[in-house]
């Protein structure tokens, strides 16, 4: 865990900061939220299996089986004729 007062990184077993002796509960209460290096945005067609609805052209995440805008079921791309 990281001390919110002095920013020292401590082993998980410590109950107080190794550097400034601040109790863990107090130090964690003052800790900043971790920042991420990425920004989550809308899905992009063709990335990670995301797909574009043939009916309304909405881009959907890969896990969706129907379009989240118009509810039209996902069509399998490049289905060979039977």
mmCIF file with all atom_site columns, N, CA and C in Angstrom, residues 8-41:
data_model
loop_
_atom_site.group_PDB
_atom_site.id
_atom_site.type_symbol
_atom_site.label_atom_id
_atom_site.label_alt_id
_atom_site.label_comp_id
_atom_site.label_asym_id
_atom_site.label_entity_id
_atom_site.label_seq_id
_atom_site.pdbx_PDB_ins_code
_atom_site.Cartn_x
_atom_site.Cartn_y
_atom_site.Cartn_z
_atom_site.occupancy
_atom_site.B_iso_or_equiv
_atom_site.pdbx_formal_charge
_atom_site.auth_seq_id
_atom_site.auth_comp_id
_atom_site.auth_asym_id
_atom_site.auth_atom_id
_atom_site.pdbx_PDB_model_num
ATOM 1   N N  . UNK A 1 8  ? 5.383   6.855  0.410   1.00 0.00 ? 8  UNK A N  1
ATOM 2   C CA . UNK A 1 8  ? 6.205   5.653  0.514   1.00 0.00 ? 8  UNK A CA 1
ATOM 3   C C  . UNK A 1 8  ? 5.352   4.427  0.214   1.00 0.00 ? 8  UNK A C  1
ATOM 4   N N  . UNK A 1 9  ? 5.916   3.459  -0.496  1.00 0.00 ? 9  UNK A N  1
ATOM 5   C CA . UNK A 1 9  ? 5.215   2.211  -0.775  1.00 0.00 ? 9  UNK A CA 1
ATOM 6   C C  . UNK A 1 9  ? 5.631   1.201  0.280   1.00 0.00 ? 9  UNK A C  1
ATOM 7   N N  . UNK A 1 10 ? 4.621   0.627  0.960   1.00 0.00 ? 10 UNK A N  1
ATOM 8   C CA . UNK A 1 10 ? 4.848   -0.274 2.084   1.00 0.00 ? 10 UNK A CA 1
ATOM 9   C C  . UNK A 1 10 ? 4.385   -1.685 1.755   1.00 0.00 ? 10 UNK A C  1
ATOM 10  N N  . UNK A 1 11 ? 4.968   -2.667 2.429   1.00 0.00 ? 11 UNK A N  1
ATOM 11  C CA . UNK A 1 11 ? 4.498   -4.042 2.321   1.00 0.00 ? 11 UNK A CA 1
ATOM 12  C C  . UNK A 1 11 ? 3.070   -4.129 2.860   1.00 0.00 ? 11 UNK A C  1
ATOM 13  N N  . UNK A 1 12 ? 2.285   -5.024 2.298   1.00 0.00 ? 12 UNK A N  1
ATOM 14  C CA . UNK A 1 12 ? 0.903   -5.187 2.706   1.00 0.00 ? 12 UNK A CA 1
ATOM 15  C C  . UNK A 1 12 ? 0.722   -5.590 4.160   1.00 0.00 ? 12 UNK A C  1
ATOM 16  N N  . UNK A 1 13 ? 1.717   -6.187 4.760   1.00 0.00 ? 13 UNK A N  1
ATOM 17  C CA . UNK A 1 13 ? 1.606   -6.638 6.147   1.00 0.00 ? 13 UNK A CA 1
ATOM 18  C C  . UNK A 1 13 ? 1.820   -5.517 7.156   1.00 0.00 ? 13 UNK A C  1
ATOM 19  N N  . UNK A 1 14 ? 2.368   -4.385 6.741   1.00 0.00 ? 14 UNK A N  1
ATOM 20  C CA . UNK A 1 14 ? 2.633   -3.285 7.683   1.00 0.00 ? 14 UNK A CA 1
ATOM 21  C C  . UNK A 1 14 ? 1.333   -2.597 8.094   1.00 0.00 ? 14 UNK A C  1
ATOM 22  N N  . UNK A 1 15 ? 1.235   -2.243 9.358   1.00 0.00 ? 15 UNK A N  1
ATOM 23  C CA . UNK A 1 15 ? 0.069   -1.539 9.881   1.00 0.00 ? 15 UNK A CA 1
ATOM 24  C C  . UNK A 1 15 ? 0.325   -0.041 10.023  1.00 0.00 ? 15 UNK A C  1
ATOM 25  N N  . UNK A 1 16 ? 1.569   0.386  9.792   1.00 0.00 ? 16 UNK A N  1
ATOM 26  C CA . UNK A 1 16 ? 1.944   1.795  9.802   1.00 0.00 ? 16 UNK A CA 1
ATOM 27  C C  . UNK A 1 16 ? 3.009   1.991  8.732   1.00 0.00 ? 16 UNK A C  1
ATOM 28  N N  . UNK A 1 17 ? 3.114   3.204  8.214   1.00 0.00 ? 17 UNK A N  1
ATOM 29  C CA . UNK A 1 17 ? 4.096   3.513  7.185   1.00 0.00 ? 17 UNK A CA 1
ATOM 30  C C  . UNK A 1 17 ? 5.508   3.325  7.717   1.00 0.00 ? 17 UNK A C  1
ATOM 31  N N  . UNK A 1 18 ? 6.338   2.681  6.950   1.00 0.00 ? 18 UNK A N  1
ATOM 32  C CA . UNK A 1 18 ? 7.719   2.429  7.317   1.00 0.00 ? 18 UNK A CA 1
ATOM 33  C C  . UNK A 1 18 ? 8.536   3.718  7.399   1.00 0.00 ? 18 UNK A C  1
ATOM 34  N N  . UNK A 1 19 ? 8.157   4.736  6.632   1.00 0.00 ? 19 UNK A N  1
ATOM 35  C CA . UNK A 1 19 ? 8.932   5.980  6.596   1.00 0.00 ? 19 UNK A CA 1
ATOM 36  C C  . UNK A 1 19 ? 8.435   7.004  7.619   1.00 0.00 ? 19 UNK A C  1
ATOM 37  N N  . UNK A 1 20 ? 7.115   7.289  7.616   1.00 0.00 ? 20 UNK A N  1
ATOM 38  C CA . UNK A 1 20 ? 6.623   8.382  8.472   1.00 0.00 ? 20 UNK A CA 1
ATOM 39  C C  . UNK A 1 20 ? 5.822   7.906  9.686   1.00 0.00 ? 20 UNK A C  1
ATOM 40  N N  . UNK A 1 21 ? 5.626   6.594  9.807   1.00 0.00 ? 21 UNK A N  1
ATOM 41  C CA . UNK A 1 21 ? 4.924   5.976  10.942  1.00 0.00 ? 21 UNK A CA 1
ATOM 42  C C  . UNK A 1 21 ? 3.433   6.323  11.032  1.00 0.00 ? 21 UNK A C  1
ATOM 43  N N  . UNK A 1 22 ? 2.856   6.865  9.950   1.00 0.00 ? 22 UNK A N  1
ATOM 44  C CA . UNK A 1 22 ? 1.420   7.145  9.935   1.00 0.00 ? 22 UNK A CA 1
ATOM 45  C C  . UNK A 1 22 ? 0.675   5.819  9.920   1.00 0.00 ? 22 UNK A C  1
ATOM 46  N N  . UNK A 1 23 ? -0.351  5.654  10.781  1.00 0.00 ? 23 UNK A N  1
ATOM 47  C CA . UNK A 1 23 ? -1.127  4.412  10.766  1.00 0.00 ? 23 UNK A CA 1
ATOM 48  C C  . UNK A 1 23 ? -1.734  4.166  9.382   1.00 0.00 ? 23 UNK A C  1
ATOM 49  N N  . UNK A 1 24 ? -1.812  2.900  8.995   1.00 0.00 ? 24 UNK A N  1
ATOM 50  C CA . UNK A 1 24 ? -2.265  2.517  7.662   1.00 0.00 ? 24 UNK A CA 1
ATOM 51  C C  . UNK A 1 24 ? -3.637  3.088  7.318   1.00 0.00 ? 24 UNK A C  1
ATOM 52  N N  . UNK A 1 25 ? -4.604  2.970  8.225   1.00 0.00 ? 25 UNK A N  1
ATOM 53  C CA . UNK A 1 25 ? -5.964  3.463  7.945   1.00 0.00 ? 25 UNK A CA 1
ATOM 54  C C  . UNK A 1 25 ? -5.964  4.956  7.643   1.00 0.00 ? 25 UNK A C  1
ATOM 55  N N  . UNK A 1 26 ? -5.208  5.717  8.410   1.00 0.00 ? 26 UNK A N  1
ATOM 56  C CA . UNK A 1 26 ? -5.136  7.161  8.197   1.00 0.00 ? 26 UNK A CA 1
ATOM 57  C C  . UNK A 1 26 ? -4.417  7.475  6.881   1.00 0.00 ? 26 UNK A C  1
ATOM 58  N N  . UNK A 1 27 ? -3.328  6.763  6.614   1.00 0.00 ? 27 UNK A N  1
ATOM 59  C CA . UNK A 1 27 ? -2.543  6.990  5.398   1.00 0.00 ? 27 UNK A CA 1
ATOM 60  C C  . UNK A 1 27 ? -3.346  6.641  4.147   1.00 0.00 ? 27 UNK A C  1
ATOM 61  N N  . UNK A 1 28 ? -4.111  5.546  4.192   1.00 0.00 ? 28 UNK A N  1
ATOM 62  C CA . UNK A 1 28 ? -4.914  5.147  3.033   1.00 0.00 ? 28 UNK A CA 1
ATOM 63  C C  . UNK A 1 28 ? -6.079  6.095  2.819   1.00 0.00 ? 28 UNK A C  1
ATOM 64  N N  . UNK A 1 29 ? -6.609  6.687  3.886   1.00 0.00 ? 29 UNK A N  1
ATOM 65  C CA . UNK A 1 29 ? -7.711  7.632  3.759   1.00 0.00 ? 29 UNK A CA 1
ATOM 66  C C  . UNK A 1 29 ? -7.279  8.888  3.014   1.00 0.00 ? 29 UNK A C  1
ATOM 67  N N  . UNK A 1 30 ? -5.998  9.226  3.104   1.00 0.00 ? 30 UNK A N  1
ATOM 68  C CA . UNK A 1 30 ? -5.474  10.417 2.444   1.00 0.00 ? 30 UNK A CA 1
ATOM 69  C C  . UNK A 1 30 ? -4.818  10.117 1.106   1.00 0.00 ? 30 UNK A C  1
ATOM 70  N N  . UNK A 1 31 ? -4.799  8.848  0.720   1.00 0.00 ? 31 UNK A N  1
ATOM 71  C CA . UNK A 1 31 ? -4.154  8.466  -0.544  1.00 0.00 ? 31 UNK A CA 1
ATOM 72  C C  . UNK A 1 31 ? -4.980  8.963  -1.720  1.00 0.00 ? 31 UNK A C  1
ATOM 73  N N  . UNK A 1 32 ? -4.284  9.319  -2.793  1.00 0.00 ? 32 UNK A N  1
ATOM 74  C CA . UNK A 1 32 ? -4.947  9.757  -4.017  1.00 0.00 ? 32 UNK A CA 1
ATOM 75  C C  . UNK A 1 32 ? -5.433  8.553  -4.800  1.00 0.00 ? 32 UNK A C  1
ATOM 76  N N  . UNK A 1 33 ? -6.477  8.736  -5.567  1.00 0.00 ? 33 UNK A N  1
ATOM 77  C CA . UNK A 1 33 ? -6.969  7.678  -6.436  1.00 0.00 ? 33 UNK A CA 1
ATOM 78  C C  . UNK A 1 33 ? -5.949  7.420  -7.530  1.00 0.00 ? 33 UNK A C  1
ATOM 79  N N  . UNK A 1 34 ? -5.710  6.137  -7.864  1.00 0.00 ? 34 UNK A N  1
ATOM 80  C CA . UNK A 1 34 ? -4.758  5.856  -8.936  1.00 0.00 ? 34 UNK A CA 1
ATOM 81  C C  . UNK A 1 34 ? -5.276  6.372  -10.266 1.00 0.00 ? 34 UNK A C  1
ATOM 82  N N  . UNK A 1 35 ? -4.365  6.902  -11.071 1.00 0.00 ? 35 UNK A N  1
ATOM 83  C CA . UNK A 1 35 ? -4.727  7.393  -12.390 1.00 0.00 ? 35 UNK A CA 1
ATOM 84  C C  . UNK A 1 35 ? -4.338  6.360  -13.430 1.00 0.00 ? 35 UNK A C  1
ATOM 85  N N  . UNK A 1 36 ? -5.133  6.273  -14.463 1.00 0.00 ? 36 UNK A N  1
ATOM 86  C CA . UNK A 1 36 ? -4.849  5.317  -15.522 1.00 0.00 ? 36 UNK A CA 1
ATOM 87  C C  . UNK A 1 36 ? -4.251  6.039  -16.717 1.00 0.00 ? 36 UNK A C  1
ATOM 88  N N  . UNK A 1 37 ? -3.529  5.310  -17.536 1.00 0.00 ? 37 UNK A N  1
ATOM 89  C CA . UNK A 1 37 ? -2.894  5.873  -18.713 1.00 0.00 ? 37 UNK A CA 1
ATOM 90  C C  . UNK A 1 37 ? -3.786  5.840  -19.945 1.00 0.00 ? 37 UNK A C  1
ATOM 91  N N  . UNK A 1 38 ? -5.017  5.373  -19.772 1.00 0.00 ? 38 UNK A N  1
ATOM 92  C CA . UNK A 1 38 ? -5.895  5.279  -20.920 1.00 0.00 ? 38 UNK A CA 1
ATOM 93  C C  . UNK A 1 38 ? -7.223  5.950  -20.612 1.00 0.00 ? 38 UNK A C  1
ATOM 94  N N  . UNK A 1 39 ? -7.904  6.324  -21.666 1.00 0.00 ? 39 UNK A N  1
ATOM 95  C CA . UNK A 1 39 ? -9.230  6.908  -21.536 1.00 0.00 ? 39 UNK A CA 1
ATOM 96  C C  . UNK A 1 39 ? -10.185 5.974  -22.245 1.00 0.00 ? 39 UNK A C  1
ATOM 97  N N  . UNK A 1 40 ? -11.214 5.564  -21.551 1.00 0.00 ? 40 UNK A N  1
ATOM 98  C CA . UNK A 1 40 ? -12.176 4.664  -22.167 1.00 0.00 ? 40 UNK A CA 1
ATOM 99  C C  . UNK A 1 40 ? -13.125 5.479  -23.016 1.00 0.00 ? 40 UNK A C  1
ATOM 100 N N  . UNK A 1 41 ? -13.345 5.013  -24.208 1.00 0.00 ? 41 UNK A N  1
ATOM 101 C CA . UNK A 1 41 ? -14.212 5.731  -25.113 1.00 0.00 ? 41 UNK A CA 1
ATOM 102 C C  . UNK A 1 41 ? -15.176 4.785  -25.785 1.00 0.00 ? 41 UNK A C  1
#
